mmCIF file of C-alpha atoms in Angstrom:
data_model
loop_
_atom_site.group_PDB
_atom_site.id
_atom_site.type_symbol
_atom_site.label_atom_id
_atom_site.label_comp_id
_atom_site.label_asym_id
_atom_site.label_seq_id
_atom_site.Cartn_x
_atom_site.Cartn_y
_atom_site.Cartn_z
ATOM 1 C CA UNK A 1 177.139 194.923 172.921
ATOM 2 C CA UNK A 2 174.478 194.130 170.667
ATOM 3 C CA UNK A 3 175.898 190.855 169.315
ATOM 4 C CA UNK A 4 175.901 192.449 165.808
ATOM 5 C CA UNK A 5 179.145 192.711 164.163
ATOM 6 C CA UNK A 6 179.729 195.081 161.232
ATOM 7 C CA UNK A 7 183.240 195.321 159.424
ATOM 8 C CA UNK A 8 184.696 197.414 158.485
ATOM 9 C CA UNK A 9 183.992 200.257 160.861
ATOM 10 C CA UNK A 10 185.642 202.927 158.565
ATOM 11 C CA UNK A 11 186.134 203.086 155.054
ATOM 12 C CA UNK A 12 187.345 205.628 152.625
ATOM 13 C CA UNK A 13 187.316 205.072 149.058
ATOM 14 C CA UNK A 14 187.502 207.297 145.768
ATOM 15 C CA UNK A 15 184.229 208.009 143.561
ATOM 16 C CA UNK A 16 183.735 204.899 140.864
ATOM 17 C CA UNK A 17 184.904 202.261 143.253
ATOM 18 C CA UNK A 18 183.073 199.581 144.819
ATOM 19 C CA UNK A 19 183.175 198.246 148.345
ATOM 20 C CA UNK A 20 181.545 195.490 150.513
ATOM 21 C CA UNK A 21 180.087 195.964 153.859
ATOM 22 C CA UNK A 22 180.166 192.996 155.921
ATOM 23 C CA UNK A 23 177.565 191.733 158.768
ATOM 24 C CA UNK A 24 177.313 188.956 161.367
ATOM 25 C CA UNK A 25 173.818 188.955 162.897
ATOM 26 C CA UNK A 26 173.236 188.018 166.449
ATOM 27 C CA UNK A 27 173.639 184.202 167.265
ATOM 28 C CA UNK A 28 170.007 182.683 166.544
ATOM 29 C CA UNK A 29 168.689 185.984 164.469
ATOM 30 C CA UNK A 30 167.455 185.378 161.142
ATOM 31 C CA UNK A 31 166.753 188.604 159.623
ATOM 32 C CA UNK A 32 169.142 191.036 158.667
ATOM 33 C CA UNK A 33 168.325 194.624 157.685
ATOM 34 C CA UNK A 34 170.389 197.356 156.153
ATOM 35 C CA UNK A 35 170.061 200.795 156.848
ATOM 36 C CA UNK A 36 171.545 203.884 155.274
ATOM 37 C CA UNK A 37 172.243 207.129 157.837
ATOM 38 C CA UNK A 38 173.831 210.365 156.261
ATOM 39 C CA UNK A 39 174.685 212.988 158.452
ATOM 40 C CA UNK A 40 172.035 214.262 160.703
ATOM 41 C CA UNK A 41 169.497 212.175 158.921
ATOM 42 C CA UNK A 42 167.070 209.497 159.796
ATOM 43 C CA UNK A 43 167.556 205.796 159.241
ATOM 44 C CA UNK A 44 166.802 204.916 155.535
ATOM 45 C CA UNK A 45 165.706 201.509 155.131
ATOM 46 C CA UNK A 46 167.892 199.738 152.443
ATOM 47 C CA UNK A 47 167.191 195.967 152.532
ATOM 48 C CA UNK A 48 166.009 193.065 154.523
ATOM 49 C CA UNK A 49 166.724 189.640 154.303
ATOM 50 C CA UNK A 50 165.385 186.695 156.490
ATOM 51 C CA UNK A 51 167.006 182.998 156.443
ATOM 52 C CA UNK A 52 168.576 183.649 153.215
ATOM 53 C CA UNK A 53 165.693 185.234 151.178
ATOM 54 C CA UNK A 54 165.156 188.827 149.967
ATOM 55 C CA UNK A 55 161.988 189.724 152.389
ATOM 56 C CA UNK A 56 161.753 193.602 151.583
ATOM 57 C CA UNK A 57 163.350 196.417 149.893
ATOM 58 C CA UNK A 58 163.413 199.955 150.407
ATOM 59 C CA UNK A 59 164.732 202.966 148.169
ATOM 60 C CA UNK A 60 167.985 200.945 147.317
ATOM 61 C CA UNK A 61 169.935 201.696 144.500
ATOM 62 C CA UNK A 62 170.315 199.893 141.340
ATOM 63 C CA UNK A 63 174.062 200.283 142.110
ATOM 64 C CA UNK A 64 173.776 198.627 145.613
ATOM 65 C CA UNK A 65 173.076 195.084 146.051
ATOM 66 C CA UNK A 66 173.129 192.688 149.250
ATOM 67 C CA UNK A 67 173.025 188.855 149.920
ATOM 68 C CA UNK A 68 172.534 186.788 152.855
ATOM 69 C CA UNK A 69 174.740 183.519 153.099
ATOM 70 C CA UNK A 70 173.789 180.189 154.541
ATOM 71 C CA UNK A 71 175.588 181.208 157.543
ATOM 72 C CA UNK A 72 173.287 184.059 157.843
ATOM 73 C CA UNK A 73 175.503 186.612 157.416
ATOM 74 C CA UNK A 74 175.185 189.291 155.113
ATOM 75 C CA UNK A 75 177.196 191.680 152.727
ATOM 76 C CA UNK A 76 175.853 194.873 150.996
ATOM 77 C CA UNK A 77 177.840 195.795 147.933
ATOM 78 C CA UNK A 78 178.086 199.179 146.903
ATOM 79 C CA UNK A 79 179.285 200.063 143.545
ATOM 80 C CA UNK A 80 180.119 202.868 140.972
ATOM 81 C CA UNK A 81 180.314 205.097 144.118
ATOM 82 C CA UNK A 82 179.465 208.523 144.244
ATOM 83 C CA UNK A 83 179.935 211.395 146.853
ATOM 84 C CA UNK A 84 176.672 211.155 148.141
ATOM 85 C CA UNK A 85 177.153 207.470 149.110
ATOM 86 C CA UNK A 86 178.990 208.720 152.193
ATOM 87 C CA UNK A 87 177.071 207.876 155.089
ATOM 88 C CA UNK A 88 176.879 205.492 158.138
ATOM 89 C CA UNK A 89 175.552 201.989 157.105
ATOM 90 C CA UNK A 90 174.093 199.991 159.861
ATOM 91 C CA UNK A 91 173.095 196.327 160.137
ATOM 92 C CA UNK A 92 170.517 195.024 162.281
ATOM 93 C CA UNK A 93 169.309 191.733 163.034
ATOM 94 C CA UNK A 94 166.282 190.382 164.521
ATOM 95 C CA UNK A 95 164.738 186.701 165.554
ATOM 96 C CA UNK A 96 161.677 187.094 163.238
ATOM 97 C CA UNK A 97 160.773 188.469 160.067
ATOM 98 C CA UNK A 98 159.711 191.751 161.472
ATOM 99 C CA UNK A 99 156.318 191.869 163.076
ATOM 100 C CA UNK A 100 157.227 192.274 166.746
ATOM 101 C CA UNK A 101 160.493 191.783 168.876
ATOM 102 C CA UNK A 102 163.248 194.295 169.318
ATOM 103 C CA UNK A 103 166.126 195.184 166.296
ATOM 104 C CA UNK A 104 169.629 194.865 167.481
ATOM 105 C CA UNK A 105 171.749 197.316 165.478
ATOM 106 C CA UNK A 106 175.718 196.774 164.762
ATOM 107 C CA UNK A 107 177.900 199.619 165.337
ATOM 108 C CA UNK A 108 178.174 200.697 161.704
ATOM 109 C CA UNK A 109 180.407 201.143 158.971
ATOM 110 C CA UNK A 110 181.160 204.695 158.216
ATOM 111 C CA UNK A 111 181.802 204.928 154.415
ATOM 112 C CA UNK A 112 183.760 208.304 153.003
ATOM 113 C CA UNK A 113 183.750 208.669 149.281
ATOM 114 C CA UNK A 114 186.146 211.050 148.010
ATOM 115 C CA UNK B 1 152.884 204.042 151.927
ATOM 116 C CA UNK B 2 153.029 204.132 156.115
ATOM 117 C CA UNK B 3 154.551 207.523 157.131
ATOM 118 C CA UNK B 4 155.919 208.119 160.548
ATOM 119 C CA UNK B 5 156.539 211.809 161.541
ATOM 120 C CA UNK B 6 158.273 213.130 164.673
ATOM 121 C CA UNK B 7 158.029 216.396 166.284
ATOM 122 C CA UNK B 8 160.145 218.058 167.312
ATOM 123 C CA UNK B 9 163.001 217.554 164.882
ATOM 124 C CA UNK B 10 165.402 219.278 167.798
ATOM 125 C CA UNK B 11 164.906 220.140 171.228
ATOM 126 C CA UNK B 12 167.388 222.000 173.542
ATOM 127 C CA UNK B 13 166.646 221.740 177.121
ATOM 128 C CA UNK B 14 168.341 222.893 180.659
ATOM 129 C CA UNK B 15 169.408 219.811 182.739
ATOM 130 C CA UNK B 16 166.223 218.997 185.153
ATOM 131 C CA UNK B 17 163.677 220.234 182.503
ATOM 132 C CA UNK B 18 161.157 217.710 180.853
ATOM 133 C CA UNK B 19 161.497 216.742 177.610
ATOM 134 C CA UNK B 20 158.687 215.190 175.101
ATOM 135 C CA UNK B 21 158.950 213.731 171.575
ATOM 136 C CA UNK B 22 155.743 212.936 169.549
ATOM 137 C CA UNK B 23 155.504 210.133 166.902
ATOM 138 C CA UNK B 24 152.422 210.132 164.430
ATOM 139 C CA UNK B 25 151.589 207.745 162.077
ATOM 140 C CA UNK B 26 149.042 208.271 158.977
ATOM 141 C CA UNK B 27 147.921 204.891 159.476
ATOM 142 C CA UNK B 28 146.926 202.567 162.284
ATOM 143 C CA UNK B 29 149.862 200.935 164.169
ATOM 144 C CA UNK B 30 149.854 197.253 165.360
ATOM 145 C CA UNK B 31 152.816 198.079 167.913
ATOM 146 C CA UNK B 32 155.419 200.848 168.178
ATOM 147 C CA UNK B 33 158.817 200.667 169.065
ATOM 148 C CA UNK B 34 161.336 203.437 170.293
ATOM 149 C CA UNK B 35 165.313 203.352 169.992
ATOM 150 C CA UNK B 36 167.790 205.906 171.455
ATOM 151 C CA UNK B 37 170.910 206.843 169.397
ATOM 152 C CA UNK B 38 173.727 208.567 171.163
ATOM 153 C CA UNK B 39 176.183 210.992 169.402
ATOM 154 C CA UNK B 40 178.609 208.499 167.481
ATOM 155 C CA UNK B 41 176.507 205.514 168.550
ATOM 156 C CA UNK B 42 174.086 203.139 167.089
ATOM 157 C CA UNK B 43 170.272 202.853 167.894
ATOM 158 C CA UNK B 44 169.382 201.011 171.002
ATOM 159 C CA UNK B 45 165.828 199.816 171.513
ATOM 160 C CA UNK B 46 164.281 201.211 174.352
ATOM 161 C CA UNK B 47 160.492 199.733 174.694
ATOM 162 C CA UNK B 48 157.792 198.331 172.671
ATOM 163 C CA UNK B 49 154.096 199.216 172.910
ATOM 164 C CA UNK B 50 151.234 196.876 171.401
ATOM 165 C CA UNK B 51 147.898 198.019 173.337
ATOM 166 C CA UNK B 52 145.680 201.118 172.287
ATOM 167 C CA UNK B 53 146.314 203.573 175.562
ATOM 168 C CA UNK B 54 149.367 201.506 176.824
ATOM 169 C CA UNK B 55 151.472 203.520 179.024
ATOM 170 C CA UNK B 56 154.800 202.212 180.252
ATOM 171 C CA UNK B 57 157.694 203.695 182.379
ATOM 172 C CA UNK B 58 161.359 203.033 182.683
ATOM 173 C CA UNK B 59 162.902 205.409 185.610
ATOM 174 C CA UNK B 60 162.365 208.979 184.228
ATOM 175 C CA UNK B 61 161.104 207.713 180.818
ATOM 176 C CA UNK B 62 157.481 207.514 180.293
ATOM 177 C CA UNK B 63 155.912 206.015 176.843
ATOM 178 C CA UNK B 64 152.431 206.076 175.683
ATOM 179 C CA UNK B 65 150.738 204.615 172.859
ATOM 180 C CA UNK B 66 147.429 206.585 171.635
ATOM 181 C CA UNK B 67 143.940 204.946 171.850
ATOM 182 C CA UNK B 68 143.387 205.094 168.287
ATOM 183 C CA UNK B 69 147.038 203.362 167.743
ATOM 184 C CA UNK B 70 148.137 205.959 165.347
ATOM 185 C CA UNK B 71 150.406 207.878 167.806
ATOM 186 C CA UNK B 72 152.774 207.757 170.540
ATOM 187 C CA UNK B 73 155.013 210.022 172.741
ATOM 188 C CA UNK B 74 157.886 209.388 175.197
ATOM 189 C CA UNK B 75 158.052 211.842 178.054
ATOM 190 C CA UNK B 76 161.258 212.343 180.059
ATOM 191 C CA UNK B 77 161.332 213.832 183.260
ATOM 192 C CA UNK B 78 164.213 215.818 184.675
ATOM 193 C CA UNK B 79 166.611 215.350 181.824
ATOM 194 C CA UNK B 80 170.037 214.743 182.717
ATOM 195 C CA UNK B 81 173.052 214.966 180.501
ATOM 196 C CA UNK B 82 173.005 211.306 179.807
ATOM 197 C CA UNK B 83 169.765 211.511 177.892
ATOM 198 C CA UNK B 84 171.560 213.214 174.917
ATOM 199 C CA UNK B 85 171.022 211.674 171.591
ATOM 200 C CA UNK B 86 168.089 211.096 168.992
ATOM 201 C CA UNK B 87 165.257 209.290 169.640
ATOM 202 C CA UNK B 88 163.609 207.461 166.788
ATOM 203 C CA UNK B 89 160.131 205.605 166.781
ATOM 204 C CA UNK B 90 159.425 202.869 164.546
ATOM 205 C CA UNK B 91 155.804 201.471 164.187
ATOM 206 C CA UNK B 92 153.399 199.020 162.704
ATOM 207 C CA UNK B 93 155.701 196.219 163.161
ATOM 208 C CA UNK B 94 157.406 197.692 160.237
ATOM 209 C CA UNK B 95 160.959 198.016 160.967
ATOM 210 C CA UNK B 96 161.421 199.543 157.675
ATOM 211 C CA UNK B 97 160.003 202.858 158.408
ATOM 212 C CA UNK B 98 161.618 204.713 161.104
ATOM 213 C CA UNK B 99 160.194 208.284 162.292
ATOM 214 C CA UNK B 100 162.550 211.210 161.368
ATOM 215 C CA UNK B 101 163.916 211.285 164.808
ATOM 216 C CA UNK B 102 163.991 213.937 167.726
ATOM 217 C CA UNK B 103 167.432 215.254 168.561
ATOM 218 C CA UNK B 104 167.557 216.064 172.272
ATOM 219 C CA UNK B 105 170.164 218.423 173.878
ATOM 220 C CA UNK B 106 170.713 218.876 177.172
ATOM 221 C CA UNK B 107 172.586 221.679 178.626
ATOM 222 C CA UNK B 108 174.143 222.244 182.078
#
């Protein structure tokens, strides 16, 4: 158990819909990262938050947005969903901003868009 | 931007054979981390290397960081079925860029 909690574990929805994925980082971790992993693909970085502030942004689509709340949990919002958005979305946390120290990954949220 | 490439992309071995995956960066890395993702699982941290030429061992796993700090390798001696999974590297203290991963399959 990494200490990172992601909900929901599985989500099936239709094209055009909007979903919200939630992540609670490990206790004490200030950074939250979101990654997308499509079938048999690598980990594509989406966005990072540190202590409530956006820290870095990857190739995140404009239809996607995220935020980190004062209690440090984070939400990833995916809107106007397309078939190609079907993937495993991982949240990870770390203590610092990312120079050193390991990442702790949640078990992921599997999104299926029909 | 920083590019981290891993080779091979896939590797099938017989149980008991050795396995090596390589991580190559286009730029000098301040450190490198290795993660393992079991099928259906999430990435789990294995190790971090920081010093040029550093070598670390974890039982049957040997990790090396190149002298120029641009490449790294993970070597598994006498693979077991429990080694099955995808091995990722991420480097430069930049957790934003993961390598493409090497998927290892071990056959009995």
